[in-house]
mmCIF file of C-alpha atoms in Angstrom:
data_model
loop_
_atom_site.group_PDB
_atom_site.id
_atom_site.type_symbol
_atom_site.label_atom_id
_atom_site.label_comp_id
_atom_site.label_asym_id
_atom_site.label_seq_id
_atom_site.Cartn_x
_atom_site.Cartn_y
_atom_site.Cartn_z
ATOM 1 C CA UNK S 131 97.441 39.440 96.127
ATOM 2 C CA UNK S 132 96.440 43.041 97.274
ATOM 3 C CA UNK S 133 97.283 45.604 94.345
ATOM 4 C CA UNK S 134 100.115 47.697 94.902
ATOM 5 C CA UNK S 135 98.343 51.215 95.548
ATOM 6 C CA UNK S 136 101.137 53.347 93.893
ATOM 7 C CA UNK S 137 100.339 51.587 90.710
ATOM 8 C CA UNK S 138 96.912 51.418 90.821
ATOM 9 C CA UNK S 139 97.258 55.600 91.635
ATOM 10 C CA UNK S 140 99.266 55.777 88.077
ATOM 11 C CA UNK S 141 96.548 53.773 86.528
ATOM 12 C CA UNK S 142 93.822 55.700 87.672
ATOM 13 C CA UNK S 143 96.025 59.476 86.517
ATOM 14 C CA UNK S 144 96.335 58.021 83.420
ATOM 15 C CA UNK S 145 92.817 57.242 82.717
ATOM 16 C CA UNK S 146 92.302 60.790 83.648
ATOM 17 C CA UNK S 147 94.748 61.994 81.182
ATOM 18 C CA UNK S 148 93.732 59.849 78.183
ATOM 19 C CA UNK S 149 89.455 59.714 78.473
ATOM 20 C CA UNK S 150 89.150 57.382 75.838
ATOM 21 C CA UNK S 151 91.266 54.505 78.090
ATOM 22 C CA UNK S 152 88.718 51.950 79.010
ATOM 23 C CA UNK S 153 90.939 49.953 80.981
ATOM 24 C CA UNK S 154 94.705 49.812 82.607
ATOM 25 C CA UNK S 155 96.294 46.669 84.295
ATOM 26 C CA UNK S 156 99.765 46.140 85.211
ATOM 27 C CA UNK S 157 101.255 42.430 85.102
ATOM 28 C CA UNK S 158 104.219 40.718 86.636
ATOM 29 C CA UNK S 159 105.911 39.037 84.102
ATOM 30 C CA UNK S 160 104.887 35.579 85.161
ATOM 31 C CA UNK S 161 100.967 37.200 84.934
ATOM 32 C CA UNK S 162 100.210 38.110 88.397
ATOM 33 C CA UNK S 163 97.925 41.186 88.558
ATOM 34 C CA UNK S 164 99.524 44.586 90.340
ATOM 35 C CA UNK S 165 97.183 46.753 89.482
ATOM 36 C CA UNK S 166 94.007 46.769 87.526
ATOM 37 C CA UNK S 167 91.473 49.418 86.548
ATOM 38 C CA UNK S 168 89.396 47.056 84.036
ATOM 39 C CA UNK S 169 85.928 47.695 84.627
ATOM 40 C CA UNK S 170 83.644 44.785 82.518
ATOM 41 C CA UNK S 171 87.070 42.897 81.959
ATOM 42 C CA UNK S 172 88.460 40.170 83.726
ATOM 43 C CA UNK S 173 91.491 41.128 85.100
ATOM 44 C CA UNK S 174 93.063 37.635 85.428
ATOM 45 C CA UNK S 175 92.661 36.818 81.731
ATOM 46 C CA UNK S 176 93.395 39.342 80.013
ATOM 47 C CA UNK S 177 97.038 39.415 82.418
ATOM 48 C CA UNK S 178 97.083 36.240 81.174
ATOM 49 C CA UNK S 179 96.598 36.972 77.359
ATOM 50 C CA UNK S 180 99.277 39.897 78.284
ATOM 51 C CA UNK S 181 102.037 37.639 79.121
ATOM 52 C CA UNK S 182 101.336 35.010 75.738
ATOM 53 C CA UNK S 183 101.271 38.045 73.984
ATOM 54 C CA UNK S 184 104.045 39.877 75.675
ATOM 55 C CA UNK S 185 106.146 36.880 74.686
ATOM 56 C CA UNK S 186 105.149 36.138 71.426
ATOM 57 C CA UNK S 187 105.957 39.864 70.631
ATOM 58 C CA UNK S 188 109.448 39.487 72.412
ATOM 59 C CA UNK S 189 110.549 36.328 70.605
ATOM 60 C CA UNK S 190 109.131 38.419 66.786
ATOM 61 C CA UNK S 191 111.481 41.458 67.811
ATOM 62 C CA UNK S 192 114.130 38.841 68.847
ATOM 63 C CA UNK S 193 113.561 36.791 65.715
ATOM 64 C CA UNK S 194 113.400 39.427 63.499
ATOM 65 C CA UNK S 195 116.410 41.506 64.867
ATOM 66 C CA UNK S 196 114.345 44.325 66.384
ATOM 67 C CA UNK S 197 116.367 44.440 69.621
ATOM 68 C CA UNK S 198 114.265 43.995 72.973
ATOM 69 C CA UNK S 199 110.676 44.272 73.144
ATOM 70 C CA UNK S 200 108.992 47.606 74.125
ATOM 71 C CA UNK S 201 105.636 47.931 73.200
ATOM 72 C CA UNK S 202 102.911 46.020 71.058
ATOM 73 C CA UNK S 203 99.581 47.963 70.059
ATOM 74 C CA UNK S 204 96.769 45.536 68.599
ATOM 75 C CA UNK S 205 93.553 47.160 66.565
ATOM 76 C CA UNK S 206 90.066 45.439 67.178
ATOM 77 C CA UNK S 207 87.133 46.700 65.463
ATOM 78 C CA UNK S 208 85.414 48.364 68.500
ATOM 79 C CA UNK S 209 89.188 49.736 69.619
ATOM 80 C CA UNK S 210 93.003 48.995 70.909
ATOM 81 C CA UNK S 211 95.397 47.063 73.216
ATOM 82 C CA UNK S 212 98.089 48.586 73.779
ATOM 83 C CA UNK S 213 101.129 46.696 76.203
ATOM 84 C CA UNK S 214 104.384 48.268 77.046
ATOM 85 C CA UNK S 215 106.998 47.053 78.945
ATOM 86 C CA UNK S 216 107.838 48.289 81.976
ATOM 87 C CA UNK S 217 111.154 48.268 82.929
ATOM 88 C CA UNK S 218 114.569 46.451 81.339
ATOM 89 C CA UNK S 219 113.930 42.605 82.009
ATOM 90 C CA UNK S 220 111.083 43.596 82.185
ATOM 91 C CA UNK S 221 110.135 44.273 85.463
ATOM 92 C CA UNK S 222 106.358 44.329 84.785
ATOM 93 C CA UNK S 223 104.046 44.932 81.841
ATOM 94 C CA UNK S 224 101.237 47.557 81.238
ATOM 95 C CA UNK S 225 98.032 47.109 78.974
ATOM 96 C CA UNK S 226 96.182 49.670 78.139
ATOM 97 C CA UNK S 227 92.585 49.626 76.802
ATOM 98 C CA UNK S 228 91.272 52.081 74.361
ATOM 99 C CA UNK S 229 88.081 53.308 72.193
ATOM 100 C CA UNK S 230 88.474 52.928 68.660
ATOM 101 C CA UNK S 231 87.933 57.039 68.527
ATOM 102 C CA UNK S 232 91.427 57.366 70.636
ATOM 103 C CA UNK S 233 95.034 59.795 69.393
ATOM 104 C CA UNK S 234 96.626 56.259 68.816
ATOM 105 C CA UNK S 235 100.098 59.127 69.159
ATOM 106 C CA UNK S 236 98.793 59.995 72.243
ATOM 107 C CA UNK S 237 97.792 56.495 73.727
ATOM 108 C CA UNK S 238 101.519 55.491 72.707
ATOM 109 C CA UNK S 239 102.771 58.698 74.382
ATOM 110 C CA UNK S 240 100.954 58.162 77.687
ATOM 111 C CA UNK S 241 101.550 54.535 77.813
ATOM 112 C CA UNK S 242 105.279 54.541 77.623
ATOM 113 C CA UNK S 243 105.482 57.335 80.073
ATOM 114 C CA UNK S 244 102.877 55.255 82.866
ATOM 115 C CA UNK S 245 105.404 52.087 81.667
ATOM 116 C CA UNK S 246 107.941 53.734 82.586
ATOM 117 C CA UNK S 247 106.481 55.341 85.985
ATOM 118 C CA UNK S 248 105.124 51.695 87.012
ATOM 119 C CA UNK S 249 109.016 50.634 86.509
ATOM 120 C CA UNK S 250 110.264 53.327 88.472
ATOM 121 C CA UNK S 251 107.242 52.250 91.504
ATOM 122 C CA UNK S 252 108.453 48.391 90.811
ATOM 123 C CA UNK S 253 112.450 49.175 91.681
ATOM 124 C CA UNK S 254 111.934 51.600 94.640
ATOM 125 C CA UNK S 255 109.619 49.366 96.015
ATOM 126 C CA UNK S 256 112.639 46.433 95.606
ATOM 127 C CA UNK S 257 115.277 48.867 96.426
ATOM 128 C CA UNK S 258 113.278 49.150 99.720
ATOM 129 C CA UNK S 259 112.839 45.794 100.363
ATOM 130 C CA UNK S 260 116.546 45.052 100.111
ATOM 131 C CA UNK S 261 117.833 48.150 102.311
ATOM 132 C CA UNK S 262 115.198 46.430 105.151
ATOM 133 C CA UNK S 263 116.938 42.871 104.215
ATOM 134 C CA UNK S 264 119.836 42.375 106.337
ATOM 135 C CA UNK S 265 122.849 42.751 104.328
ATOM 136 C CA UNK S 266 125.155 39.499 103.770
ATOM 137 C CA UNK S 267 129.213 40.039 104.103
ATOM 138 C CA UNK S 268 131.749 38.649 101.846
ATOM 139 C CA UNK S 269 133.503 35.772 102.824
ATOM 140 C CA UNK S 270 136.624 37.563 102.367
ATOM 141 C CA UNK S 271 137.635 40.427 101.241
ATOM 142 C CA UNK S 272 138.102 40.697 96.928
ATOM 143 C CA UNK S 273 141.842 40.259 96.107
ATOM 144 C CA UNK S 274 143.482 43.367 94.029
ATOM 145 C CA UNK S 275 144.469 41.291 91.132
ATOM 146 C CA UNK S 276 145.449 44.554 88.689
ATOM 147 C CA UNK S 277 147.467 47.521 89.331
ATOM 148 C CA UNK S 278 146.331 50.743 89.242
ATOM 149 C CA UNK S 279 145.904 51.862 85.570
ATOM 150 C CA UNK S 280 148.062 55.260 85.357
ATOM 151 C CA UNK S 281 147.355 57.999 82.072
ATOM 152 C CA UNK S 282 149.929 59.170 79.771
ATOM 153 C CA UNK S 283 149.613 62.632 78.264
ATOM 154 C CA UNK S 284 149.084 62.413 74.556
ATOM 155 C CA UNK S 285 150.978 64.211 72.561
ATOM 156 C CA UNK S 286 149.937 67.691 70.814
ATOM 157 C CA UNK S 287 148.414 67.587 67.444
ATOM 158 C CA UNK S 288 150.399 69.030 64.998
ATOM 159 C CA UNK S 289 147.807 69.667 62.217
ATOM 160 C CA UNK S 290 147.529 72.772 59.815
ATOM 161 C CA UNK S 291 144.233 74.223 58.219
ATOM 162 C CA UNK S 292 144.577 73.954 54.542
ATOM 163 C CA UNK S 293 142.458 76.977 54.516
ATOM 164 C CA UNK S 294 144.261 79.024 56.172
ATOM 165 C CA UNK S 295 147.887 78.215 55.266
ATOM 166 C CA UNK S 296 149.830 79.592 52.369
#
């Protein structure tokens, strides 16, 4: 599969923003590579280290009552991995690749703002797709099964400020 070049545009702006990124891929999340900008890494493993890890991280936040996964950063001796999630389902996930010397505030910062850019790429590039899609029609028509819902006016409040009253 060719990588997407919007993605692999965001990749290569944020390596410009953060010099201390050695690397950048962005994964589906069944591990097929969108984007990569891993020089001296394989691309295919470490998507698919990102996905086992991805998932293991979802199913601790799960577990553990930490809501839906967002991000996991991992510290090696010789630097980080960083993977955020890109989107709600999610859509795709990004892995950064950091020095040791890195503003681990900054690689966060940076990383959640590319995740979230690679998201936005990932649903206008579906959005597209389905506009181009020829559009199915209902079978029939959906049946009005409630009436309209009118409003009543509430009544007014009829409160007096202790402070102010004698």
């Amino acid at each position: 599969m060719a990588a997407d070049p919007h993605i692999l545009d965001e990749l290569r702006r944020l390596r410009a923003r953060v010099p201390q990124l050695t690397g950048a891929l962005a994964t589906g999340p069944d591990g097929a590579v969108l984007a990569q900008d891993t020089p001296g890494v394989d691309p295919r493993a470490t998507a698919a280290l990102t996905v086992q890890a991805h998932t293991a991280a979802a199913q601790l936040a799960d577990a553990t009552g930490q809501g839906e996964f967002r991000e996991l950063l991992v510290r090696g001796v010789y630097g980080y991995a960083a993977t955020f999630a890109a989107g709600g389902a999610p859509t795709a996930v990004l892995t950064l690749l950091a020095q040791d010397r890195v503003n681990v505030g900054r690689l966060l910062l940076e990383g959640r703002r590319a995740a979230a850019r690679v998201a936005e790429l990932l649903d206008s590039r579906t959005a597209a797709a389905n506009r181009s899609a020829p559009a199915k029609q209902p079978a029939k028509p959906a049946a009005r099964t409630a009436a309209a819902r009118t409003r009543t006016p509430r009544a007014a409040r009829t409160t007096t400020n202790a402070r102010t009253t004698e």
